[in-house]
PDB file of C-alpha atoms in Angstrom:
ATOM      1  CA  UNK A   1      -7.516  10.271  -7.404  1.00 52.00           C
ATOM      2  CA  UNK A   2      -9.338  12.471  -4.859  1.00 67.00           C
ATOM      3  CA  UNK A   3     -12.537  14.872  -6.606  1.00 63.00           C
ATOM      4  CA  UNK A   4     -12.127  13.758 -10.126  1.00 66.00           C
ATOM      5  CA  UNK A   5     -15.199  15.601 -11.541  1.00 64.00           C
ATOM      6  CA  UNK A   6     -16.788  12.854 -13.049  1.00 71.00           C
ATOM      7  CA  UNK A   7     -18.040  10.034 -10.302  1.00 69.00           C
ATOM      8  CA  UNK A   8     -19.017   7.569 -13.026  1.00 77.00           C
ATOM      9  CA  UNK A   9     -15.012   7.345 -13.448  1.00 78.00           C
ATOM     10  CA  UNK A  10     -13.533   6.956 -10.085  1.00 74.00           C
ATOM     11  CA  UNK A  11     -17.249   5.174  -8.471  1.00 78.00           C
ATOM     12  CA  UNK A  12     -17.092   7.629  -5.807  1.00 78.00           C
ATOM     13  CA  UNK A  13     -18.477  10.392  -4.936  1.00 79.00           C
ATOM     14  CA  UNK A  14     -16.259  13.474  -2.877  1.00 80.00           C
ATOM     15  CA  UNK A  15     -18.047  13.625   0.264  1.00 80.00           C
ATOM     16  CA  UNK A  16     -17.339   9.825   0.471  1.00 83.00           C
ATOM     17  CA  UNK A  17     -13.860  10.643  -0.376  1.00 84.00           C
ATOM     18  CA  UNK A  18     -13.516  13.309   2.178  1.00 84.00           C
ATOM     19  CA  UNK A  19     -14.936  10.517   4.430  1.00 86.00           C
ATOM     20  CA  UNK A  20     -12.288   8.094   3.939  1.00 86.00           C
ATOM     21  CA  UNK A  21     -10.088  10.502   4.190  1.00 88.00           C
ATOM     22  CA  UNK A  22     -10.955  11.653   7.951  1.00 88.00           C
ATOM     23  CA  UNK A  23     -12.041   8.210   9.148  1.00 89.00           C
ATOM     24  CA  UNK A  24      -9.267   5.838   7.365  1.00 90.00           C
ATOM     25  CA  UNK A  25      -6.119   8.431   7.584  1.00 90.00           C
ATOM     26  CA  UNK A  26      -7.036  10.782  10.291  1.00 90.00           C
ATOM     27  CA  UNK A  27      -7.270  13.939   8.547  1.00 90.00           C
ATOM     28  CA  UNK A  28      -9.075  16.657  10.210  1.00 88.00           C
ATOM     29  CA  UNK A  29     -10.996  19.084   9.110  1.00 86.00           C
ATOM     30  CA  UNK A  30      -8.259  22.118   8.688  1.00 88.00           C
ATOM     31  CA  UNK A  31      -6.056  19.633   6.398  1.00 90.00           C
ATOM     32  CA  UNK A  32      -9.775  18.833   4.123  1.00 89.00           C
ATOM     33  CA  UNK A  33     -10.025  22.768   3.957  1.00 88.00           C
ATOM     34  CA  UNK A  34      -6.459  23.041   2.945  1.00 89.00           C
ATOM     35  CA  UNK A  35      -7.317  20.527  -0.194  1.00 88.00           C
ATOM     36  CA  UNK A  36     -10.410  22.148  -1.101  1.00 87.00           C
ATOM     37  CA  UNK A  37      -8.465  25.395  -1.142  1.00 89.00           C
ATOM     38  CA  UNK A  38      -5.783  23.525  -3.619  1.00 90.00           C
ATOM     39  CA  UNK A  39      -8.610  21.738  -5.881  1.00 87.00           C
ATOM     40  CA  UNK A  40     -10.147  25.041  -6.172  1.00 90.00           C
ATOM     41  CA  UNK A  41      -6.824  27.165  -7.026  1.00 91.00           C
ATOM     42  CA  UNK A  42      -6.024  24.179  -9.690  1.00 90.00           C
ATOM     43  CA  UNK A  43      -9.522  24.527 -11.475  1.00 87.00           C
ATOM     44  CA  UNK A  44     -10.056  25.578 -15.091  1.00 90.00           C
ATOM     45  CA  UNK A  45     -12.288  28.277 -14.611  1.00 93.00           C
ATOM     46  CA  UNK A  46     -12.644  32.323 -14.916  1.00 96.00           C
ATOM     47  CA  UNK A  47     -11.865  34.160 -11.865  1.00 96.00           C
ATOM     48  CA  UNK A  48     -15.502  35.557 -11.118  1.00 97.00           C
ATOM     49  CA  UNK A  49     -16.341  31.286 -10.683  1.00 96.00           C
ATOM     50  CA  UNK A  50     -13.021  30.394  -8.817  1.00 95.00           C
ATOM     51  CA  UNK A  51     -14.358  33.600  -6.486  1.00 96.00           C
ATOM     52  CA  UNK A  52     -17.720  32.089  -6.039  1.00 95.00           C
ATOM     53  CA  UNK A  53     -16.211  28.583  -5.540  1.00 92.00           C
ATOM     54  CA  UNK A  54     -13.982  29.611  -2.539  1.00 92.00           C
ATOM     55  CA  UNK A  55     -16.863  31.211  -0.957  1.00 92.00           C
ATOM     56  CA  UNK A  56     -19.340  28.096  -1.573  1.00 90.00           C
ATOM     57  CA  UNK A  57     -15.936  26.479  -0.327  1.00 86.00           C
ATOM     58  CA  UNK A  58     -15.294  27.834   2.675  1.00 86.00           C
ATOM     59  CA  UNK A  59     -19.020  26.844   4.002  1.00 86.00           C
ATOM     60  CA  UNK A  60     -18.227  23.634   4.075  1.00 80.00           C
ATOM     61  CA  UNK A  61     -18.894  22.048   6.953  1.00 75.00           C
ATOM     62  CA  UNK A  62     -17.839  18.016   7.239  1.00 71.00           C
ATOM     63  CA  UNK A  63     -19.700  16.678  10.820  1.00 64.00           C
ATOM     64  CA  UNK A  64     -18.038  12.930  10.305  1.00 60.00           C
ATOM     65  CA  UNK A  65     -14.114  15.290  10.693  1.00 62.00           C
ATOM     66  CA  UNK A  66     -15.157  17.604  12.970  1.00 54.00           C
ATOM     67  CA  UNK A  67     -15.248  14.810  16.090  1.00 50.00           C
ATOM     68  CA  UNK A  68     -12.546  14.971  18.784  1.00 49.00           C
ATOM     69  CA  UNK A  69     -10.581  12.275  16.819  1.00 50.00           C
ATOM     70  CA  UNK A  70     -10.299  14.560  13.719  1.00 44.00           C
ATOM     71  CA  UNK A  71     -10.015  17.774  15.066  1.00 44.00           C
ATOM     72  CA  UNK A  72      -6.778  20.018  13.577  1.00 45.00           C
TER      73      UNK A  72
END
């Protein structure tokens, strides 16, 4: 399960997800963006937070995707 909200669960944390994700499968950072976009659309929450969360969201910036290897 990728960004399950409670680490103590899953043993993970999401930037070590996101990690994995770029290093083990090759996904760049466009295809991350496109999940966080998802996660954030699926969230319980008022619209005023999902607002704030696709701004916070959209700063993201990954440096271990954005290398020639992972780039969209």
């Amino acid at each position: 399960m990728l960004g399950d909200d409670n680490p103590m669960q899953t043993r993970s944390l999401l930037s070590d997800e996101c990690r994995l994700l770029a290093r083990d499968l090759g996904f760049g950072a466009l295809t991350l963006k496109v999940l966080d976009g998802a996660a954030v659309g699926a969230g319980f929450m008022d619209d005023a937070r999902r607002a704030a969360l696709r701004r916070r969201a959209a700063q993201v910036v990954r440096p271990e995707v954005d290398s020639p290897r992972h780039r969209p």
